[in-house]
Amino acid sequence: MFAPLLGILMLPWLSENFPARYSSAGVLFVTAIGVVAWTWAVSGTWASANKHVGRGGKQSWANAAKVMIVIGILKTVGDISNMGGTLGEHWKIALGGQLGPAISLQVRADGKSIMLKGGMNDGASEALTKALDLAPSVTTVVLNSSGGWVREGNLIAKLISDRKLNTYVEHECTSACTIAFLAGKERAAEPNARIGFHSFRS
């Protein structure tokens, strides 16, 4: 029970307050702790079963305990195998991998709009903050993004809301990008723009 409780306490805090790589590192850490704790518990139970008869217990209970341990081992190995793809993805993210393409920011010629193109990756909100500070006349954030991390979408949305900026979609705004789009004081889009919503995935 220790590892799941640790995950429940730690992972939401990491995902809300730190870049994605820390959450993925947390998932890997909690999984490793869980495997270690499980191995320790199983080893102790097996050793106890071996000593059960010598302490006056029945052999049938010792055998039953060992059967349950073997069943548990098979189930745990299967669960970990099924998590292989997810753990591999978390490993890539923990090493700095991002969900979408690199972000690019460009102030338009009129000086009143800034194009945000690329993924809502770690650091995107910080980059947008710096760009807006250098271009105080900007009133509209033009979005062209397939999304990225929910946390970055929320941070960009807060920035847009706090500065009372408008949002405009060119071509595409999907996934976490829609969080930023909805934060606009006024919201608009090209006639052929694609705006796509879905539930978030942790």
PDB file of C-alpha atoms in Angstrom:
ATOM      1  CA  MET A   1       0.000   0.000   0.000  1.00  0.00           C
ATOM      2  CA  PHE A   2       2.986   2.287   0.518  1.00  0.00           C
ATOM      3  CA  ALA A   3       3.895   2.942  -3.127  1.00  0.00           C
ATOM      4  CA  PRO A   4       0.341   3.775  -4.349  1.00  0.00           C
ATOM      5  CA  LEU A   5      -0.151   6.111  -1.374  1.00  0.00           C
ATOM      6  CA  LEU A   6       3.168   7.797  -2.154  1.00  0.00           C
ATOM      7  CA  GLY A   7       2.053   8.202  -5.773  1.00  0.00           C
ATOM      8  CA  ILE A   8      -1.321   9.677  -4.781  1.00  0.00           C
ATOM      9  CA  LEU A   9       0.420  12.241  -2.569  1.00  0.00           C
ATOM     10  CA  MET A  10       3.387  13.087  -4.797  1.00  0.00           C
ATOM     11  CA  LEU A  11       2.377  12.866  -8.455  1.00  0.00           C
ATOM     12  CA  PRO A  12      -0.472  15.454  -8.539  1.00  0.00           C
ATOM     13  CA  TRP A  13       1.792  17.930  -6.716  1.00  0.00           C
ATOM     14  CA  LEU A  14       4.590  17.354  -9.237  1.00  0.00           C
ATOM     15  CA  SER A  15       2.294  17.670 -12.267  1.00  0.00           C
ATOM     16  CA  GLU A  16       0.806  20.961 -11.037  1.00  0.00           C
ATOM     17  CA  ASN A  17       4.006  22.669  -9.954  1.00  0.00           C
ATOM     18  CA  PHE A  18       6.850  21.340 -12.109  1.00  0.00           C
ATOM     19  CA  PRO A  19       7.637  20.604 -15.784  1.00  0.00           C
ATOM     20  CA  ALA A  20       6.488  17.288 -17.220  1.00  0.00           C
ATOM     21  CA  ARG A  21       9.856  15.567 -16.847  1.00  0.00           C
ATOM     22  CA  TYR A  22       9.537  15.726 -13.048  1.00  0.00           C
ATOM     23  CA  SER A  23       6.136  14.021 -13.131  1.00  0.00           C
ATOM     24  CA  SER A  24       7.504  11.270 -15.365  1.00  0.00           C
ATOM     25  CA  ALA A  25      10.532  10.842 -13.115  1.00  0.00           C
ATOM     26  CA  GLY A  26       8.087  10.618 -10.191  1.00  0.00           C
ATOM     27  CA  VAL A  27       6.105   7.858 -11.936  1.00  0.00           C
ATOM     28  CA  LEU A  28       9.305   5.889 -12.549  1.00  0.00           C
ATOM     29  CA  PHE A  29      10.420   6.418  -8.933  1.00  0.00           C
ATOM     30  CA  VAL A  30       7.082   5.324  -7.457  1.00  0.00           C
ATOM     31  CA  THR A  31       7.030   2.270  -9.741  1.00  0.00           C
ATOM     32  CA  ALA A  32      10.558   1.297  -8.686  1.00  0.00           C
ATOM     33  CA  ILE A  33       9.724   1.811  -4.995  1.00  0.00           C
ATOM     34  CA  GLY A  34       6.607  -0.323  -5.471  1.00  0.00           C
ATOM     35  CA  VAL A  35       8.599  -3.171  -7.029  1.00  0.00           C
ATOM     36  CA  VAL A  36      11.221  -3.019  -4.257  1.00  0.00           C
ATOM     37  CA  ALA A  37       8.585  -2.938  -1.491  1.00  0.00           C
ATOM     38  CA  TRP A  38       6.654  -5.777  -3.156  1.00  0.00           C
ATOM     39  CA  THR A  39       9.826  -7.890  -3.496  1.00  0.00           C
ATOM     40  CA  TRP A  40      10.655  -7.299   0.172  1.00  0.00           C
ATOM     41  CA  ALA A  41       7.130  -8.244   1.269  1.00  0.00           C
ATOM     42  CA  VAL A  42       6.992 -11.369  -0.908  1.00  0.00           C
ATOM     43  CA  SER A  43      10.448 -12.525   0.250  1.00  0.00           C
ATOM     44  CA  GLY A  44       9.445 -12.083   3.878  1.00  0.00           C
ATOM     45  CA  THR A  45       6.180 -13.953   3.401  1.00  0.00           C
ATOM     46  CA  TRP A  46       7.937 -16.834   1.614  1.00  0.00           C
ATOM     47  CA  ALA A  47      10.521 -17.068   4.420  1.00  0.00           C
ATOM     48  CA  SER A  48       7.734 -17.032   6.995  1.00  0.00           C
ATOM     49  CA  ALA A  49       5.931 -19.851   5.142  1.00  0.00           C
ATOM     50  CA  ASN A  50       9.113 -21.930   5.226  1.00  0.00           C
ATOM     51  CA  LYS A  51       9.281 -21.557   9.015  1.00  0.00           C
ATOM     52  CA  HIS A  52       5.545 -21.983   9.622  1.00  0.00           C
ATOM     53  CA  VAL A  53       5.601 -25.759  10.212  1.00  0.00           C
ATOM     54  CA  GLY A  54       8.634 -25.526  12.493  1.00  0.00           C
ATOM     55  CA  ARG A  55       6.669 -23.099  14.677  1.00  0.00           C
ATOM     56  CA  GLY A  56       3.830 -25.583  15.038  1.00  0.00           C
ATOM     57  CA  GLY A  57       1.715 -24.444  12.100  1.00  0.00           C
ATOM     58  CA  LYS A  58       0.041 -26.569   9.463  1.00  0.00           C
ATOM     59  CA  GLN A  59       1.842 -27.399   6.214  1.00  0.00           C
ATOM     60  CA  SER A  60      -1.363 -26.722   4.256  1.00  0.00           C
ATOM     61  CA  TRP A  61      -1.336 -23.044   5.274  1.00  0.00           C
ATOM     62  CA  ALA A  62       2.336 -22.704   4.357  1.00  0.00           C
ATOM     63  CA  ASN A  63       1.635 -24.256   0.955  1.00  0.00           C
ATOM     64  CA  ALA A  64      -1.415 -22.015   0.437  1.00  0.00           C
ATOM     65  CA  ALA A  65       0.716 -18.954   1.168  1.00  0.00           C
ATOM     66  CA  LYS A  66       3.317 -20.046  -1.381  1.00  0.00           C
ATOM     67  CA  VAL A  67       0.661 -20.725  -4.029  1.00  0.00           C
ATOM     68  CA  MET A  68      -0.744 -17.221  -3.522  1.00  0.00           C
ATOM     69  CA  ILE A  69       2.768 -15.770  -3.775  1.00  0.00           C
ATOM     70  CA  VAL A  70       3.374 -17.563  -7.090  1.00  0.00           C
ATOM     71  CA  ILE A  71       0.020 -16.313  -8.434  1.00  0.00           C
ATOM     72  CA  GLY A  72       0.942 -12.798  -7.259  1.00  0.00           C
ATOM     73  CA  ILE A  73       4.333 -13.021  -8.977  1.00  0.00           C
ATOM     74  CA  LEU A  74       2.726 -14.040 -12.283  1.00  0.00           C
ATOM     75  CA  LYS A  75       0.186 -11.206 -12.035  1.00  0.00           C
ATOM     76  CA  THR A  76       2.825  -8.614 -11.124  1.00  0.00           C
ATOM     77  CA  VAL A  77       5.122  -9.659 -13.973  1.00  0.00           C
ATOM     78  CA  GLY A  78       2.142  -9.397 -16.348  1.00  0.00           C
ATOM     79  CA  ASP A  79       1.181  -5.959 -15.012  1.00  0.00           C
ATOM     80  CA  ILE A  80       4.731  -4.653 -15.411  1.00  0.00           C
ATOM     81  CA  SER A  81       4.924  -6.085 -18.939  1.00  0.00           C
ATOM     82  CA  ASN A  82       1.674  -4.306 -19.840  1.00  0.00           C
ATOM     83  CA  MET A  83       3.123  -1.061 -18.452  1.00  0.00           C
ATOM     84  CA  GLY A  84       6.230  -1.367 -20.633  1.00  0.00           C
ATOM     85  CA  GLY A  85       5.045   1.130 -23.254  1.00  0.00           C
ATOM     86  CA  THR A  86       3.900   3.640 -20.651  1.00  0.00           C
ATOM     87  CA  LEU A  87       7.107   3.347 -18.635  1.00  0.00           C
ATOM     88  CA  GLY A  88       9.148   3.743 -21.820  1.00  0.00           C
ATOM     89  CA  GLU A  89       7.255   6.949 -22.633  1.00  0.00           C
ATOM     90  CA  HIS A  90       7.834   8.263 -19.114  1.00  0.00           C
ATOM     91  CA  TRP A  91      11.541   7.432 -19.451  1.00  0.00           C
ATOM     92  CA  LYS A  92      11.794   9.531 -22.633  1.00  0.00           C
ATOM     93  CA  ILE A  93       9.945  12.434 -21.012  1.00  0.00           C
ATOM     94  CA  ALA A  94      12.076  12.241 -17.858  1.00  0.00           C
ATOM     95  CA  LEU A  95      15.138  12.615 -20.105  1.00  0.00           C
ATOM     96  CA  GLY A  96      13.662  15.809 -21.618  1.00  0.00           C
ATOM     97  CA  GLY A  97      11.446  14.561 -24.453  1.00  0.00           C
ATOM     98  CA  GLN A  98       8.481  16.765 -25.350  1.00  0.00           C
ATOM     99  CA  LEU A  99       5.008  15.963 -26.635  1.00  0.00           C
ATOM    100  CA  GLY A 100       4.933  18.433 -29.533  1.00  0.00           C
ATOM    101  CA  PRO A 101       7.309  20.263 -31.903  1.00  0.00           C
ATOM    102  CA  ALA A 102       9.484  23.098 -30.627  1.00  0.00           C
ATOM    103  CA  ILE A 103       7.669  26.358 -30.003  1.00  0.00           C
ATOM    104  CA  SER A 104       8.322  29.446 -32.115  1.00  0.00           C
ATOM    105  CA  LEU A 105       7.127  32.971 -31.353  1.00  0.00           C
ATOM    106  CA  GLN A 106       6.962  35.825 -33.857  1.00  0.00           C
ATOM    107  CA  VAL A 107       5.538  39.311 -33.427  1.00  0.00           C
ATOM    108  CA  ARG A 108       3.561  40.266 -36.521  1.00  0.00           C
ATOM    109  CA  ALA A 109       4.428  43.354 -38.585  1.00  0.00           C
ATOM    110  CA  ASP A 110       1.592  45.382 -37.054  1.00  0.00           C
ATOM    111  CA  GLY A 111       3.096  44.862 -33.585  1.00  0.00           C
ATOM    112  CA  LYS A 112      -0.340  44.038 -32.188  1.00  0.00           C
ATOM    113  CA  SER A 113      -0.299  40.265 -32.515  1.00  0.00           C
ATOM    114  CA  ILE A 114       2.147  37.480 -31.787  1.00  0.00           C
ATOM    115  CA  MET A 115       2.139  34.058 -33.437  1.00  0.00           C
ATOM    116  CA  LEU A 116       2.602  31.058 -31.164  1.00  0.00           C
ATOM    117  CA  LYS A 117       3.419  28.030 -33.295  1.00  0.00           C
ATOM    118  CA  GLY A 118       4.451  24.579 -32.099  1.00  0.00           C
ATOM    119  CA  GLY A 119       3.876  22.477 -29.022  1.00  0.00           C
ATOM    120  CA  MET A 120       2.715  23.533 -25.575  1.00  0.00           C
ATOM    121  CA  ASN A 121       5.992  22.153 -24.264  1.00  0.00           C
ATOM    122  CA  ASP A 122       7.882  22.840 -21.048  1.00  0.00           C
ATOM    123  CA  GLY A 123       9.031  26.450 -21.058  1.00  0.00           C
ATOM    124  CA  ALA A 124       6.447  27.649 -23.602  1.00  0.00           C
ATOM    125  CA  SER A 125       4.705  29.969 -21.122  1.00  0.00           C
ATOM    126  CA  GLU A 126       8.029  31.398 -19.964  1.00  0.00           C
ATOM    127  CA  ALA A 127       9.062  32.074 -23.569  1.00  0.00           C
ATOM    128  CA  LEU A 128       5.716  33.754 -24.299  1.00  0.00           C
ATOM    129  CA  THR A 129       6.050  35.901 -21.167  1.00  0.00           C
ATOM    130  CA  LYS A 130       9.471  37.154 -22.290  1.00  0.00           C
ATOM    131  CA  ALA A 131       8.225  37.828 -25.821  1.00  0.00           C
ATOM    132  CA  LEU A 132       5.216  39.801 -24.549  1.00  0.00           C
ATOM    133  CA  ASP A 133       7.432  41.840 -22.231  1.00  0.00           C
ATOM    134  CA  LEU A 134       9.488  42.859 -25.283  1.00  0.00           C
ATOM    135  CA  ALA A 135       6.361  43.722 -27.270  1.00  0.00           C
ATOM    136  CA  PRO A 136       3.970  45.553 -24.916  1.00  0.00           C
ATOM    137  CA  SER A 137       1.665  46.670 -27.759  1.00  0.00           C
ATOM    138  CA  VAL A 138       0.560  43.080 -28.487  1.00  0.00           C
ATOM    139  CA  THR A 139      -3.158  42.549 -27.893  1.00  0.00           C
ATOM    140  CA  THR A 140      -3.706  39.186 -29.604  1.00  0.00           C
ATOM    141  CA  VAL A 141      -2.052  35.789 -29.355  1.00  0.00           C
ATOM    142  CA  VAL A 142      -2.373  33.913 -32.647  1.00  0.00           C
ATOM    143  CA  LEU A 143      -2.366  30.164 -32.015  1.00  0.00           C
ATOM    144  CA  ASN A 144      -1.256  27.368 -34.325  1.00  0.00           C
ATOM    145  CA  SER A 145      -0.566  24.356 -32.138  1.00  0.00           C
ATOM    146  CA  SER A 146      -1.427  20.664 -31.855  1.00  0.00           C
ATOM    147  CA  GLY A 147      -1.175  20.954 -28.058  1.00  0.00           C
ATOM    148  CA  GLY A 148       1.174  19.471 -25.498  1.00  0.00           C
ATOM    149  CA  TRP A 149       1.254  19.497 -21.712  1.00  0.00           C
ATOM    150  CA  VAL A 150      -1.863  20.470 -19.753  1.00  0.00           C
ATOM    151  CA  ARG A 151       0.268  22.392 -17.248  1.00  0.00           C
ATOM    152  CA  GLU A 152       1.750  24.603 -19.981  1.00  0.00           C
ATOM    153  CA  GLY A 153      -1.685  25.116 -21.493  1.00  0.00           C
ATOM    154  CA  ASN A 154      -2.929  26.315 -18.102  1.00  0.00           C
ATOM    155  CA  LEU A 155       0.098  28.598 -17.591  1.00  0.00           C
ATOM    156  CA  ILE A 156      -0.340  30.189 -21.030  1.00  0.00           C
ATOM    157  CA  ALA A 157      -4.075  30.557 -20.381  1.00  0.00           C
ATOM    158  CA  LYS A 158      -3.362  32.365 -17.105  1.00  0.00           C
ATOM    159  CA  LEU A 159      -0.884  34.659 -18.862  1.00  0.00           C
ATOM    160  CA  ILE A 160      -3.420  35.494 -21.589  1.00  0.00           C
ATOM    161  CA  SER A 161      -6.172  36.055 -19.018  1.00  0.00           C
ATOM    162  CA  ASP A 162      -4.030  38.192 -16.697  1.00  0.00           C
ATOM    163  CA  ARG A 163      -2.953  40.460 -19.580  1.00  0.00           C
ATOM    164  CA  LYS A 164      -6.480  40.545 -21.037  1.00  0.00           C
ATOM    165  CA  LEU A 165      -5.261  39.427 -24.459  1.00  0.00           C
ATOM    166  CA  ASN A 166      -7.398  38.200 -27.341  1.00  0.00           C
ATOM    167  CA  THR A 167      -6.851  34.806 -28.971  1.00  0.00           C
ATOM    168  CA  TYR A 168      -7.073  33.873 -32.635  1.00  0.00           C
ATOM    169  CA  VAL A 169      -6.619  30.464 -34.241  1.00  0.00           C
ATOM    170  CA  GLU A 170      -4.800  30.010 -37.529  1.00  0.00           C
ATOM    171  CA  HIS A 171      -4.912  26.515 -39.045  1.00  0.00           C
ATOM    172  CA  GLU A 172      -5.068  24.407 -35.859  1.00  0.00           C
ATOM    173  CA  CYS A 173      -5.573  24.618 -32.111  1.00  0.00           C
ATOM    174  CA  THR A 174      -6.096  21.220 -30.522  1.00  0.00           C
ATOM    175  CA  SER A 175      -5.559  19.468 -27.209  1.00  0.00           C
ATOM    176  CA  ALA A 176      -3.831  21.699 -24.604  1.00  0.00           C
ATOM    177  CA  CYS A 177      -3.878  24.622 -27.051  1.00  0.00           C
ATOM    178  CA  THR A 178      -7.634  24.950 -26.537  1.00  0.00           C
ATOM    179  CA  ILE A 179      -7.052  25.796 -22.874  1.00  0.00           C
ATOM    180  CA  ALA A 180      -5.050  28.843 -23.983  1.00  0.00           C
ATOM    181  CA  PHE A 181      -7.595  29.710 -26.693  1.00  0.00           C
ATOM    182  CA  LEU A 182     -10.521  29.775 -24.253  1.00  0.00           C
ATOM    183  CA  ALA A 183      -8.648  32.207 -21.984  1.00  0.00           C
ATOM    184  CA  GLY A 184      -8.814  34.978 -24.601  1.00  0.00           C
ATOM    185  CA  LYS A 185     -10.772  38.132 -23.809  1.00  0.00           C
ATOM    186  CA  GLU A 186     -12.138  37.886 -27.345  1.00  0.00           C
ATOM    187  CA  ARG A 187     -11.817  34.636 -29.302  1.00  0.00           C
ATOM    188  CA  ALA A 188     -11.892  34.160 -33.061  1.00  0.00           C
ATOM    189  CA  ALA A 189     -10.623  31.802 -35.734  1.00  0.00           C
ATOM    190  CA  GLU A 190     -10.053  31.505 -39.459  1.00  0.00           C
ATOM    191  CA  PRO A 191     -13.044  29.998 -41.303  1.00  0.00           C
ATOM    192  CA  ASN A 192     -11.088  26.806 -42.064  1.00  0.00           C
ATOM    193  CA  ALA A 193      -9.290  26.568 -38.720  1.00  0.00           C
ATOM    194  CA  ARG A 194      -9.537  23.321 -36.754  1.00  0.00           C
ATOM    195  CA  ILE A 195     -10.229  23.516 -33.018  1.00  0.00           C
ATOM    196  CA  GLY A 196     -10.186  20.156 -31.265  1.00  0.00           C
ATOM    197  CA  PHE A 197     -11.067  19.237 -27.675  1.00  0.00           C
ATOM    198  CA  HIS A 198     -10.527  16.003 -25.767  1.00  0.00           C
ATOM    199  CA  SER A 199     -10.224  14.909 -22.156  1.00  0.00           C
ATOM    200  CA  PHE A 200      -6.697  15.149 -20.786  1.00  0.00           C
ATOM    201  CA  ARG A 201      -4.474  12.125 -20.305  1.00  0.00           C
ATOM    202  CA  SER A 202      -2.140  11.811 -17.339  1.00  0.00           C
TER     203      SER A 202
END
